[in-house]
Amino acid sequence: MAGSELTNVKSPRVKAARRLTKRAFREQDRKFLAEGPQAVREALRLDGVTVELFATAEAESRHPEIVAEAVAQDVPVHRASGEVMAELSQTVTPQGLLAVCRLVHVPLEEALTGQPRLVAMLAHVRDPGNAGTVMRAADAAGADSVILTDASVDPYNGKCVRASAGSLFHLPVVTGAPVSDAVRRLKERGLRVLAADGAGKHTLDDVDLSGPTAWIFGNEAWGLPEEILAQADDVVRVPIYGRAESLNLATAAAVCLYASARAQRAT
Amino acid sequence: MAGSELTNVKSPRVKAARRLTKRAFREQDRKFLAEGPQAVREALRLDGVTVELFATAEAESRHPEIVAEAVAQDVPVHRASGEVMAELSQTVTPQGLLAVCRLVHVPLEEALTGQPRLVAMLAHVRDPGNAGTVMRAADAAGADSVILTDASVDPYNGKCVRASAGSLFHLPVVTGAPVSDAVRRLKERGLRVLAADGAGKHTLDDVDLSGPTAWIFGNEAWGLPEEILAQADDVVRVPIYGRAESLNLATAAAVCLYASARAQRAT
């Protein structure tokens, strides 16, 4: 722990971190904020991602191993007052640990190296909580990568990072990919591209999911536009057995991704 | 549309509705608020549930069929100013329609009449968004009922009603059920009681889900306590194929409920 406690919310160091709550500054500075012990722990597992760490005295005593790991990696650790942490945090109850990280997304080509068998693509998804929850579900289901298309939410949005529960650091994430470009490359790589949409002719139980598959998930409110549906190899819906009109985007995505994971492992 | 526009946020009618944003008053008055066109439409589909409707002029012209249905059912419709709607609404962008409804939950015994084949039980779930999303997923997967145990969130919480996307009105919901009592009755009814927990010996893919099943889902942060796990017939986990530590509660519940729905229909 170098230096004394940061108590001034207007200090240059705090202001430099604070501006990363805004997308434009994240893009300009090529950095973002990861908050809470889980996210910070996962960030530290990646080489050269964590730029600096802010920790309250309480968090430091509660998570000594995280702070020790940062120190071991020569990551500057700043002791921060509760007030400074509240200034930096985007949650109602700050957890006392916050890392400034380098952006971790990769180019589309890099995300598709090897033999990807399961890819989740988010097209026009605007809700950061939904996007992060899909990332977490994709990670859990063993997906090889997550692709956010150009009209989608910023994966570095605080809510998205939080909802991803560390998964943003676990698997290759692509951001800003044009839909047609991504679909074309997925097909070139031998993946079958399935659009998940309530208008699908086939249900999840009717299609053979044993081969390499990329799922496209759309915006919760308006689903997937016609031009994206037209590019998919097939449009598949999650069957609705009760009276619900639809599923929440993240739950529908989890059901689709796990159906793929199961089918691929059963073969 | 009877009477003139309500513009006074302090009027007795507005205050009487406004107090329903608090759980204690919901319990005392035996009423709750359902907000937005989807929830109001579903509430009106049930006999005698909708007590009164508040609608802005804009919402009335956008959803004339909803207002007409209320009028047809002799439900008083109050034209409300934007300011009054903002006072009653629990969302950042009020949708202009808000119904005061009678509580719709049923006793445990009533929820288990007939031959229930799929039941979702929420034990100690505190997050209203998660609870509502599970209700929606249970409805979509064709569950026969949803049981919230005594330490769980109030299903009439505004966030829960919203996340349920109308499903609160679709299937029998039980609230405040003691866990042991519910588990005992589910077993008496011939349902196999499965606790969904990361500590489960079996994964979702190893168990036979073709028979009548009740799933118990626990609190996101601390899962299910030992005494509940001990009452279940089996503890089952959703397999994690990637590096995520766990799944979000609502997505895990959706994956389990859909696995049951699929297995029951395949037999």
Short mmCIF file of C-alpha atoms in Angstrom, two decimals:
data_model
loop_
_atom_site.label_atom_id
_atom_site.label_comp_id
_atom_site.label_asym_id
_atom_site.label_seq_id
_atom_site.Cartn_x
_atom_site.Cartn_y
_atom_site.Cartn_z
CA MET A 1 0.00 0.00 0.00
CA ALA A 2 1.86 3.02 -1.27
CA GLY A 3 1.08 6.53 -0.06
CA SER A 4 -1.57 7.82 2.30
CA GLU A 5 -5.32 7.45 2.04
CA LEU A 6 -7.05 9.25 -0.81
CA THR A 7 -9.76 11.38 0.76
CA ASN A 8 -10.22 14.15 -1.80
CA VAL A 9 -12.87 13.29 -4.38
CA LYS A 10 -11.50 16.09 -6.55
CA SER A 11 -7.94 14.78 -6.70
CA PRO A 12 -6.63 14.18 -10.24
CA ARG A 13 -6.29 10.44 -9.62
CA VAL A 14 -9.92 10.10 -8.52
CA LYS A 15 -11.15 12.31 -11.35
CA ALA A 16 -9.18 10.29 -13.90
CA ALA A 17 -10.89 7.11 -12.71
CA ARG A 18 -14.27 8.73 -12.27
CA ARG A 19 -14.44 9.81 -15.90
CA LEU A 20 -14.32 6.15 -16.90
CA THR A 21 -17.96 5.88 -15.86
CA LYS A 22 -18.67 7.57 -19.21
CA ARG A 23 -18.43 5.62 -22.47
CA ALA A 24 -16.75 8.41 -24.44
CA PHE A 25 -13.91 8.63 -21.91
CA ARG A 26 -13.56 4.84 -21.72
CA GLU A 27 -13.05 4.80 -25.47
CA GLN A 28 -10.63 7.71 -25.36
CA ASP A 29 -8.56 6.37 -22.46
CA ARG A 30 -8.93 2.67 -23.49
CA LYS A 31 -9.74 1.78 -19.89
CA PHE A 32 -12.76 0.84 -17.77
CA LEU A 33 -13.76 0.19 -14.18
CA ALA A 34 -14.27 -3.24 -12.63
CA GLU A 35 -15.92 -3.12 -9.24
CA GLY A 36 -16.17 -5.55 -6.36
CA PRO A 37 -14.00 -8.47 -5.22
CA GLN A 38 -15.19 -10.94 -7.84
CA ALA A 39 -14.52 -8.68 -10.83
CA VAL A 40 -11.18 -7.47 -9.45
CA ARG A 41 -10.04 -11.04 -8.75
CA GLU A 42 -10.85 -12.08 -12.32
CA ALA A 43 -9.16 -8.99 -13.77
CA LEU A 44 -5.98 -9.80 -11.86
CA ARG A 45 -5.96 -13.28 -13.36
CA LEU A 46 -5.26 -11.75 -16.76
CA ASP A 47 -1.79 -10.46 -17.56
CA GLY A 48 -1.42 -6.72 -17.79
CA VAL A 49 -5.12 -5.90 -17.58
CA THR A 50 -5.28 -4.22 -14.17
CA VAL A 51 -3.80 -0.73 -14.25
CA GLU A 52 -4.48 0.34 -10.69
CA LEU A 53 -6.60 -0.66 -7.73
CA PHE A 54 -8.60 1.44 -5.29
CA ALA A 55 -9.36 -0.21 -1.96
CA THR A 56 -10.94 0.98 1.26
CA ALA A 57 -9.24 -0.02 4.52
CA GLU A 58 -12.19 -2.29 5.29
CA ALA A 59 -12.07 -4.05 1.92
CA GLU A 60 -8.33 -4.47 2.23
CA SER A 61 -8.70 -6.27 5.53
CA ARG A 62 -11.57 -8.34 4.19
CA HIS A 63 -9.78 -9.36 0.97
CA PRO A 64 -6.05 -9.31 1.79
CA GLU A 65 -5.32 -11.91 -0.91
CA ILE A 66 -6.66 -9.65 -3.65
CA VAL A 67 -4.59 -6.69 -2.53
CA ALA A 68 -1.53 -8.94 -2.14
CA GLU A 69 -2.00 -10.24 -5.67
CA ALA A 70 -2.14 -6.69 -7.02
CA VAL A 71 1.02 -5.77 -5.15
CA ALA A 72 2.73 -8.92 -6.46
CA GLN A 73 1.90 -7.80 -9.99
CA ASP A 74 3.24 -4.29 -9.36
CA VAL A 75 -0.25 -2.86 -9.75
CA PRO A 76 -0.43 0.42 -7.82
CA VAL A 77 -2.89 0.10 -4.91
CA HIS A 78 -4.52 3.27 -3.62
CA ARG A 79 -6.09 3.27 -0.19
CA ALA A 80 -9.35 5.18 -0.66
CA SER A 81 -11.72 6.71 1.84
CA GLY A 82 -15.36 5.65 1.85
CA GLU A 83 -16.23 8.97 0.27
CA VAL A 84 -13.78 8.49 -2.59
CA MET A 85 -15.08 4.97 -3.16
CA ALA A 86 -18.66 6.25 -3.23
CA GLU A 87 -17.56 8.78 -5.86
CA LEU A 88 -16.05 6.07 -8.06
CA SER A 89 -18.59 3.35 -7.45
CA GLN A 90 -21.66 2.90 -9.61
CA THR A 91 -23.51 0.81 -7.06
CA VAL A 92 -25.69 1.80 -4.14
CA THR A 93 -23.57 -0.15 -1.69
CA PRO A 94 -19.95 0.03 -2.87
CA GLN A 95 -17.93 -3.06 -2.07
CA GLY A 96 -14.72 -1.17 -1.42
CA LEU A 97 -12.63 -2.59 -4.27
CA LEU A 98 -12.41 -1.06 -7.71
CA ALA A 99 -9.87 -1.67 -10.45
CA VAL A 100 -9.02 0.48 -13.42
CA CYS A 101 -8.53 -2.01 -16.26
CA ARG A 102 -7.35 -1.98 -19.83
CA LEU A 103 -10.05 -2.86 -22.37
CA VAL A 104 -10.12 -6.61 -22.88
CA HIS A 105 -12.11 -7.10 -26.08
CA VAL A 106 -10.50 -8.72 -29.08
CA PRO A 107 -10.93 -8.40 -32.86
CA LEU A 108 -13.55 -10.66 -34.42
CA GLU A 109 -10.93 -12.71 -36.24
CA GLU A 110 -9.09 -13.46 -33.02
CA ALA A 111 -12.30 -14.48 -31.23
CA LEU A 112 -12.95 -17.06 -33.93
CA THR A 113 -9.54 -18.72 -34.02
CA GLY A 114 -9.33 -22.41 -33.26
CA GLN A 115 -12.49 -24.41 -33.77
CA PRO A 116 -15.27 -22.47 -32.10
CA ARG A 117 -18.28 -24.67 -31.36
CA LEU A 118 -20.55 -22.28 -29.49
CA VAL A 119 -20.76 -18.52 -29.96
CA ALA A 120 -23.27 -16.03 -28.56
CA MET A 121 -23.94 -12.91 -30.56
CA LEU A 122 -25.90 -9.95 -29.20
CA ALA A 123 -27.51 -7.82 -31.89
CA HIS A 124 -28.91 -4.43 -30.89
CA VAL A 125 -29.03 -5.41 -27.23
CA ARG A 126 -29.24 -2.16 -25.31
CA ASP A 127 -29.79 -3.19 -21.72
CA PRO A 128 -26.43 -3.56 -19.98
CA GLY A 129 -27.78 -5.87 -17.27
CA ASN A 130 -29.17 -8.21 -19.91
CA ALA A 131 -25.94 -8.13 -21.92
CA GLY A 132 -23.83 -8.94 -18.86
CA THR A 133 -26.17 -11.73 -17.80
CA VAL A 134 -25.95 -13.28 -21.28
CA MET A 135 -22.14 -13.10 -21.08
CA ARG A 136 -22.26 -14.94 -17.77
CA ALA A 137 -24.64 -17.58 -19.17
CA ALA A 138 -22.48 -17.99 -22.29
CA ASP A 139 -19.42 -18.47 -20.12
CA ALA A 140 -21.26 -21.01 -17.93
CA ALA A 141 -22.50 -22.93 -20.97
CA GLY A 142 -18.92 -23.16 -22.23
CA ALA A 143 -19.25 -20.77 -25.18
CA ASP A 144 -16.06 -19.92 -27.03
CA SER A 145 -16.83 -16.23 -27.42
CA VAL A 146 -19.41 -13.47 -27.17
CA ILE A 147 -19.90 -10.98 -30.00
CA LEU A 148 -21.65 -7.66 -29.42
CA THR A 149 -22.70 -6.07 -32.69
CA ASP A 150 -22.19 -2.43 -33.55
CA ALA A 151 -25.58 -1.25 -32.29
CA SER A 152 -25.24 -3.00 -28.94
CA VAL A 153 -24.51 -1.73 -25.47
CA ASP A 154 -20.93 -1.08 -24.37
CA PRO A 155 -19.67 -4.21 -22.56
CA TYR A 156 -17.65 -1.92 -20.27
CA ASN A 157 -20.75 -0.20 -18.94
CA GLY A 158 -20.67 -0.62 -15.14
CA LYS A 159 -23.95 -2.54 -15.02
CA CYS A 160 -22.82 -4.90 -17.74
CA VAL A 161 -19.48 -5.58 -16.05
CA ARG A 162 -21.31 -6.26 -12.80
CA ALA A 163 -23.96 -8.53 -14.35
CA SER A 164 -21.26 -10.51 -16.16
CA ALA A 165 -19.91 -11.50 -12.72
CA GLY A 166 -16.36 -11.81 -14.01
CA SER A 167 -17.24 -13.51 -17.30
CA LEU A 168 -16.10 -10.44 -19.25
CA PHE A 169 -12.60 -11.56 -18.24
CA HIS A 170 -13.20 -15.25 -18.97
CA LEU A 171 -13.93 -15.54 -22.63
CA PRO A 172 -13.08 -13.52 -25.74
CA VAL A 173 -15.54 -10.65 -26.18
CA VAL A 174 -15.90 -8.74 -29.44
CA THR A 175 -17.56 -5.35 -29.48
CA GLY A 176 -18.82 -3.19 -32.32
CA ALA A 177 -18.89 -5.95 -34.94
CA PRO A 178 -21.10 -5.23 -37.96
CA VAL A 179 -23.80 -7.93 -38.07
CA SER A 180 -23.31 -9.00 -41.70
CA ASP A 181 -19.58 -9.22 -41.31
CA ALA A 182 -19.87 -11.32 -38.15
CA VAL A 183 -22.48 -13.65 -39.66
CA ARG A 184 -20.38 -14.16 -42.78
CA ARG A 185 -17.26 -15.03 -40.82
CA LEU A 186 -19.13 -17.35 -38.47
CA LYS A 187 -20.47 -19.23 -41.50
CA GLU A 188 -17.01 -19.35 -43.07
CA ARG A 189 -15.79 -20.94 -39.86
CA GLY A 190 -18.36 -23.68 -40.27
CA LEU A 191 -20.79 -22.53 -37.61
CA ARG A 192 -24.51 -22.79 -38.17
CA VAL A 193 -26.01 -19.39 -37.42
CA LEU A 194 -29.31 -19.57 -35.54
CA ALA A 195 -31.40 -16.51 -34.76
CA ALA A 196 -33.36 -16.86 -31.52
CA ASP A 197 -36.72 -15.27 -32.14
CA GLY A 198 -40.31 -15.82 -31.07
CA ALA A 199 -41.28 -15.87 -34.76
CA GLY A 200 -39.13 -18.93 -35.45
CA LYS A 201 -40.69 -21.80 -37.42
CA HIS A 202 -38.76 -24.37 -35.42
CA THR A 203 -38.55 -24.71 -31.68
CA LEU A 204 -35.47 -25.46 -29.70
CA ASP A 205 -36.63 -29.06 -29.31
CA ASP A 206 -37.03 -29.65 -33.07
CA VAL A 207 -33.58 -28.64 -34.25
CA ASP A 208 -30.37 -30.63 -34.20
CA LEU A 209 -27.97 -28.61 -32.10
CA SER A 210 -25.10 -31.07 -32.03
CA GLY A 211 -22.89 -29.20 -34.50
CA PRO A 212 -20.96 -25.93 -34.08
CA THR A 213 -23.53 -23.20 -33.54
CA ALA A 214 -23.65 -19.43 -33.25
CA TRP A 215 -26.76 -17.97 -31.64
CA ILE A 216 -27.97 -14.46 -32.41
CA PHE A 217 -30.01 -12.82 -29.64
CA GLY A 218 -31.85 -9.55 -30.26
CA ASN A 219 -33.19 -6.59 -28.39
CA GLU A 220 -35.68 -7.47 -25.66
CA ALA A 221 -38.34 -5.02 -26.77
CA TRP A 222 -38.30 -5.49 -30.53
CA GLY A 223 -36.46 -8.75 -31.11
CA LEU A 224 -34.43 -9.20 -34.27
CA PRO A 225 -35.05 -7.12 -37.40
CA GLU A 226 -35.96 -8.83 -40.67
CA GLU A 227 -32.57 -8.23 -42.26
CA ILE A 228 -30.82 -10.13 -39.50
CA LEU A 229 -33.34 -12.97 -39.48
CA ALA A 230 -32.74 -13.28 -43.25
CA GLN A 231 -29.01 -13.77 -42.76
CA ALA A 232 -29.38 -16.61 -40.26
CA ASP A 233 -29.36 -20.24 -41.37
CA ASP A 234 -32.50 -20.76 -39.33
CA VAL A 235 -34.80 -18.93 -36.94
CA VAL A 236 -35.51 -20.86 -33.76
CA ARG A 237 -37.87 -20.07 -30.91
CA VAL A 238 -37.89 -21.21 -27.32
CA PRO A 239 -41.22 -23.02 -26.98
CA ILE A 240 -43.74 -21.27 -24.74
CA TYR A 241 -45.81 -23.90 -22.95
CA GLY A 242 -47.74 -21.60 -20.65
CA ARG A 243 -49.36 -18.20 -21.09
CA ALA A 244 -46.28 -15.95 -21.01
CA GLU A 245 -45.88 -13.94 -24.18
CA SER A 246 -42.14 -14.40 -24.23
CA LEU A 247 -39.09 -14.93 -22.09
CA ASN A 248 -36.74 -12.29 -20.79
CA LEU A 249 -33.78 -11.97 -23.17
CA ALA A 250 -31.17 -13.31 -20.77
CA THR A 251 -33.25 -16.31 -19.70
CA ALA A 252 -34.09 -17.16 -23.32
CA ALA A 253 -30.39 -16.94 -24.18
CA ALA A 254 -29.47 -19.21 -21.27
CA VAL A 255 -32.04 -21.81 -22.34
CA CYS A 256 -30.73 -21.76 -25.95
CA LEU A 257 -27.05 -21.88 -24.99
CA TYR A 258 -27.60 -24.75 -22.56
CA ALA A 259 -29.62 -26.65 -25.14
CA SER A 260 -26.59 -26.37 -27.46
CA ALA A 261 -24.13 -27.32 -24.73
CA ARG A 262 -26.18 -30.42 -23.89
CA ALA A 263 -26.64 -31.50 -27.51
CA GLN A 264 -22.95 -31.02 -28.30
CA ARG A 265 -21.90 -33.09 -25.31
CA ALA A 266 -24.43 -35.85 -25.93
CA THR A 267 -22.90 -36.65 -29.33
CA MET B 1 -63.92 8.16 -18.49
CA ALA B 2 -65.75 9.54 -15.46
CA GLY B 3 -64.89 12.91 -13.93
CA SER B 4 -62.19 15.40 -14.78
CA GLU B 5 -58.45 14.88 -14.87
CA LEU B 6 -56.72 14.18 -11.57
CA THR B 7 -53.95 16.73 -11.26
CA ASN B 8 -53.45 16.95 -7.50
CA VAL B 9 -50.85 14.50 -6.25
CA LYS B 10 -52.18 15.04 -2.74
CA SER B 11 -55.77 14.08 -3.50
CA PRO B 12 -57.12 11.24 -1.33
CA ARG B 13 -57.52 8.95 -4.37
CA VAL B 14 -53.91 9.39 -5.41
CA LYS B 15 -52.64 9.01 -1.86
CA ALA B 16 -54.69 5.83 -1.38
CA ALA B 17 -53.04 4.32 -4.46
CA ARG B 18 -49.61 5.72 -3.69
CA ARG B 19 -49.46 4.00 -0.30
CA LEU B 20 -49.66 0.65 -2.12
CA THR B 21 -46.03 1.11 -3.10
CA LYS B 22 -45.30 -0.01 0.51
CA ARG B 23 -45.62 -3.65 1.50
CA ALA B 24 -47.27 -2.96 4.88
CA PHE B 25 -50.07 -1.00 3.22
CA ARG B 26 -50.49 -3.61 0.48
CA GLU B 27 -51.05 -6.21 3.16
CA GLN B 28 -53.39 -3.97 5.11
CA ASP B 29 -55.46 -2.90 2.09
CA ARG B 30 -55.18 -6.29 0.30
CA LYS B 31 -54.36 -4.47 -2.93
CA PHE B 32 -51.34 -3.76 -5.12
CA LEU B 33 -50.33 -1.76 -8.19
CA ALA B 34 -49.88 -3.18 -11.67
CA GLU B 35 -48.20 -0.79 -14.04
CA GLY B 36 -47.97 -0.59 -17.82
CA PRO B 37 -50.19 -1.86 -20.64
CA GLN B 38 -49.08 -5.49 -20.45
CA ALA B 39 -49.74 -5.89 -16.72
CA VAL B 40 -53.03 -4.00 -16.88
CA ARG B 41 -54.23 -6.07 -19.83
CA GLU B 42 -53.47 -9.31 -17.96
CA ALA B 43 -55.11 -8.03 -14.76
CA LEU B 44 -58.30 -7.23 -16.68
CA ARG B 45 -58.41 -10.80 -18.00
CA LEU B 46 -59.09 -12.02 -14.46
CA ASP B 47 -62.55 -11.56 -12.97
CA GLY B 48 -62.83 -9.01 -10.22
CA VAL B 49 -59.11 -8.33 -9.84
CA THR B 50 -58.91 -4.78 -11.17
CA VAL B 51 -60.30 -2.27 -8.67
CA GLU B 52 -59.56 0.95 -10.53
CA LEU B 53 -57.44 2.21 -13.39
CA PHE B 54 -55.38 5.39 -13.71
CA ALA B 55 -54.63 6.47 -17.27
CA THR B 56 -52.99 9.53 -18.79
CA ALA B 57 -54.65 11.09 -21.82
CA GLU B 58 -51.78 9.92 -23.97
CA ALA B 59 -51.95 6.32 -22.73
CA GLU B 60 -55.70 6.32 -23.22
CA SER B 61 -55.35 7.27 -26.85
CA ARG B 62 -52.53 4.78 -27.32
CA HIS B 63 -54.36 1.86 -25.69
CA PRO B 64 -58.07 2.56 -26.22
CA GLU B 65 -58.90 -1.19 -26.07
CA ILE B 66 -57.54 -1.47 -22.53
CA VAL B 67 -59.54 1.49 -21.28
CA ALA B 68 -62.63 0.19 -23.09
CA GLU B 69 -62.23 -3.19 -21.44
CA ALA B 70 -62.01 -1.55 -18.02
CA VAL B 71 -65.15 0.46 -18.71
CA ALA B 72 -66.93 -2.67 -19.93
CA GLN B 73 -66.12 -4.31 -16.60
CA ASP B 74 -67.37 -1.31 -14.63
CA VAL B 75 -63.86 -0.63 -13.39
CA PRO B 76 -63.58 3.08 -12.53
CA VAL B 77 -61.11 4.79 -14.86
CA HIS B 78 -59.42 7.95 -13.63
CA ARG B 79 -57.79 10.28 -16.11
CA ALA B 80 -54.49 11.28 -14.49
CA SER B 81 -52.07 14.07 -15.27
CA GLY B 82 -48.45 13.22 -16.04
CA GLU B 83 -47.53 14.52 -12.61
CA VAL B 84 -50.02 12.24 -10.86
CA MET B 85 -48.80 9.26 -12.89
CA ALA B 86 -45.20 10.06 -11.98
CA GLU B 87 -46.26 10.12 -8.32
CA LEU B 88 -47.85 6.67 -8.58
CA SER B 89 -45.35 5.06 -10.91
CA GLN B 90 -42.32 3.20 -9.67
CA THR B 91 -40.51 3.39 -13.00
CA VAL B 92 -38.28 6.08 -14.44
CA THR B 93 -40.41 6.39 -17.55
CA PRO B 94 -44.04 5.79 -16.53
CA GLN B 95 -46.11 4.15 -19.23
CA GLY B 96 -49.28 6.03 -18.36
CA LEU B 97 -51.42 3.08 -17.26
CA LEU B 98 -51.64 1.82 -13.71
CA ALA B 99 -54.22 -0.46 -12.14
CA VAL B 100 -55.06 -0.93 -8.49
CA CYS B 101 -55.62 -4.69 -8.17
CA ARG B 102 -56.83 -7.11 -5.53
CA LEU B 103 -54.17 -9.54 -4.33
CA VAL B 104 -54.19 -12.64 -6.56
CA HIS B 105 -52.24 -15.22 -4.59
CA VAL B 106 -53.91 -18.45 -3.52
CA PRO B 107 -53.49 -20.82 -0.56
CA LEU B 108 -50.92 -23.59 -1.00
CA GLU B 109 -53.61 -26.27 -1.08
CA GLU B 110 -55.42 -24.56 -3.92
CA ALA B 111 -52.23 -24.14 -5.95
CA LEU B 112 -51.65 -27.88 -5.76
CA THR B 113 -55.10 -29.06 -6.82
CA GLY B 114 -55.37 -31.25 -9.90
CA GLN B 115 -52.25 -33.09 -10.94
CA PRO B 116 -49.42 -30.58 -10.84
CA ARG B 117 -46.45 -31.73 -12.91
CA LEU B 118 -44.11 -28.76 -12.64
CA VAL B 119 -43.85 -26.36 -9.71
CA ALA B 120 -41.27 -23.63 -9.03
CA MET B 121 -40.56 -22.76 -5.42
CA LEU B 122 -38.53 -19.73 -4.38
CA ALA B 123 -36.90 -20.06 -0.97
CA HIS B 124 -35.42 -16.95 0.63
CA VAL B 125 -35.29 -15.15 -2.70
CA ARG B 126 -35.01 -11.47 -1.85
CA ASP B 127 -34.43 -9.76 -5.17
CA PRO B 128 -37.79 -8.75 -6.65
CA GLY B 129 -36.45 -8.58 -10.22
CA ASN B 130 -35.14 -12.13 -9.95
CA ALA B 131 -38.39 -13.39 -8.41
CA GLY B 132 -40.48 -11.82 -11.17
CA THR B 133 -38.19 -13.16 -13.88
CA VAL B 134 -38.47 -16.67 -12.42
CA MET B 135 -42.28 -16.33 -12.41
CA ARG B 136 -42.16 -15.38 -16.08
CA ALA B 137 -39.86 -18.30 -16.90
CA ALA B 138 -42.04 -20.71 -14.90
CA ASP B 139 -45.10 -19.50 -16.79
CA ALA B 140 -43.29 -19.87 -20.14
CA ALA B 141 -42.11 -23.38 -19.27
CA GLY B 142 -45.70 -24.34 -18.48
CA ALA B 143 -45.34 -24.66 -14.71
CA ASP B 144 -48.53 -25.26 -12.75
CA SER B 145 -47.72 -22.87 -9.94
CA VAL B 146 -45.07 -20.76 -8.23
CA ILE B 147 -44.54 -20.91 -4.48
CA LEU B 148 -42.74 -18.15 -2.62
CA THR B 149 -41.69 -19.26 0.83
CA ASP B 150 -42.12 -17.20 3.98
CA ALA B 151 -38.69 -15.56 3.85
CA SER B 152 -39.04 -14.52 0.21
CA VAL B 153 -39.71 -11.19 -1.43
CA ASP B 154 -43.28 -9.89 -1.73
CA PRO B 155 -44.58 -10.87 -5.20
CA TYR B 156 -46.54 -7.58 -5.26
CA ASN B 157 -43.39 -5.49 -5.07
CA GLY B 158 -43.44 -3.17 -8.11
CA LYS B 159 -40.20 -4.53 -9.54
CA CYS B 160 -41.41 -8.10 -9.18
CA VAL B 161 -44.75 -7.37 -10.85
CA ARG B 162 -42.90 -5.65 -13.69
CA ALA B 163 -40.31 -8.42 -14.14
CA SER B 164 -43.07 -11.04 -14.19
CA ALA B 165 -44.39 -9.36 -17.35
CA GLY B 166 -47.97 -10.40 -16.60
CA SER B 167 -47.15 -13.92 -15.40
CA LEU B 168 -48.25 -13.01 -11.86
CA PHE B 169 -51.76 -13.06 -13.34
CA HIS B 170 -51.24 -16.25 -15.36
CA LEU B 171 -50.54 -19.02 -12.91
CA PRO B 172 -51.37 -19.68 -9.27
CA VAL B 173 -48.87 -17.94 -6.99
CA VAL B 174 -48.50 -18.81 -3.31
CA THR B 175 -46.78 -16.42 -0.95
CA GLY B 176 -45.50 -16.83 2.59
CA ALA B 177 -45.50 -20.65 2.58
CA PRO B 178 -43.30 -22.26 5.25
CA VAL B 179 -40.67 -24.35 3.44
CA SER B 180 -41.21 -27.61 5.34
CA ASP B 181 -44.93 -27.42 4.94
CA ALA B 182 -44.66 -26.78 1.20
CA VAL B 183 -42.12 -29.56 0.65
CA ARG B 184 -44.24 -32.05 2.59
CA ARG B 185 -47.36 -31.25 0.59
CA LEU B 186 -45.51 -31.35 -2.72
CA LYS B 187 -44.25 -34.82 -1.85
CA GLU B 188 -47.73 -35.92 -0.76
CA ARG B 189 -48.94 -34.83 -4.17
CA GLY B 190 -46.42 -37.16 -5.78
CA LEU B 191 -43.94 -34.54 -6.94
CA ARG B 192 -40.24 -35.19 -6.73
CA VAL B 193 -38.67 -32.24 -4.95
CA LEU B 194 -35.35 -31.14 -6.46
CA ALA B 195 -33.21 -28.43 -4.92
CA ALA B 196 -31.22 -26.48 -7.52
CA ASP B 197 -27.82 -25.82 -5.99
CA GLY B 198 -24.24 -25.56 -7.19
CA ALA B 199 -23.31 -28.16 -4.56
CA GLY B 200 -25.53 -30.83 -6.13
CA LYS B 201 -24.03 -34.27 -6.70
CA HIS B 202 -25.99 -34.71 -9.91
CA THR B 203 -26.17 -32.38 -12.86
CA LEU B 204 -29.26 -31.50 -14.79
CA ASP B 205 -28.16 -33.86 -17.56
CA ASP B 206 -27.81 -36.89 -15.24
CA VAL B 207 -31.25 -36.90 -13.67
CA ASP B 208 -34.50 -38.25 -15.05
CA LEU B 209 -36.83 -35.28 -15.17
CA SER B 210 -39.75 -36.96 -16.90
CA GLY B 211 -41.94 -37.26 -13.79
CA PRO B 212 -43.81 -34.58 -11.83
CA THR B 213 -41.18 -32.27 -10.36
CA ALA B 214 -40.99 -29.34 -7.97
CA TRP B 215 -37.84 -27.23 -8.15
CA ILE B 216 -36.57 -25.24 -5.17
CA PHE B 217 -34.47 -22.21 -6.06
CA GLY B 218 -32.58 -20.31 -3.39
CA ASN B 219 -31.16 -16.90 -2.69
CA GLU B 220 -28.67 -15.70 -5.30
CA ALA B 221 -25.96 -14.76 -2.84
CA TRP B 222 -26.05 -17.67 -0.43
CA GLY B 223 -27.96 -20.41 -2.26
CA LEU B 224 -30.03 -22.86 -0.26
CA PRO B 225 -29.40 -23.53 3.44
CA GLU B 226 -28.55 -27.03 4.61
CA GLU B 227 -31.93 -27.64 6.22
CA ILE B 228 -33.70 -27.06 2.92
CA LEU B 229 -31.23 -29.18 0.92
CA ALA B 230 -31.86 -31.98 3.43
CA GLN B 231 -35.60 -31.91 2.77
CA ALA B 232 -35.27 -32.24 -1.00
CA ASP B 233 -35.37 -35.64 -2.70
CA ASP B 234 -32.22 -34.68 -4.56
CA VAL B 235 -29.87 -31.75 -5.04
CA VAL B 236 -29.15 -30.96 -8.68
CA ARG B 237 -26.77 -28.47 -10.21
CA VAL B 238 -26.73 -26.83 -13.59
CA PRO B 239 -23.43 -27.97 -15.12
CA ILE B 240 -20.87 -25.20 -15.57
CA TYR B 241 -18.83 -25.92 -18.70
CA GLY B 242 -16.86 -22.69 -18.77
CA ARG B 243 -15.17 -20.59 -16.14
CA ALA B 244 -18.20 -18.84 -14.62
CA GLU B 245 -18.58 -19.57 -10.92
CA SER B 246 -22.32 -19.86 -11.17
CA LEU B 247 -25.37 -18.70 -13.07
CA ASN B 248 -27.66 -15.85 -12.17
CA LEU B 249 -30.64 -17.20 -10.20
CA ALA B 250 -33.25 -16.45 -12.85
CA THR B 251 -31.22 -17.93 -15.71
CA ALA B 252 -30.44 -21.06 -13.68
CA ALA B 253 -34.13 -21.42 -12.87
CA ALA B 254 -35.08 -21.04 -16.54
CA VAL B 255 -32.57 -23.71 -17.58
CA CYS B 256 -33.91 -26.14 -14.93
CA LEU B 257 -37.58 -25.48 -15.67
CA TYR B 258 -37.06 -25.89 -19.41
CA ALA B 259 -35.10 -29.09 -18.86
CA SER B 260 -38.13 -30.42 -16.96
CA ALA B 261 -40.59 -29.19 -19.58
CA ARG B 262 -38.60 -30.89 -22.34
CA ALA B 263 -38.20 -34.18 -20.46
CA GLN B 264 -41.88 -34.31 -19.53
CA ARG B 265 -42.93 -33.74 -23.10
CA ALA B 266 -40.47 -36.21 -24.57
CA THR B 267 -42.04 -39.11 -22.65
#
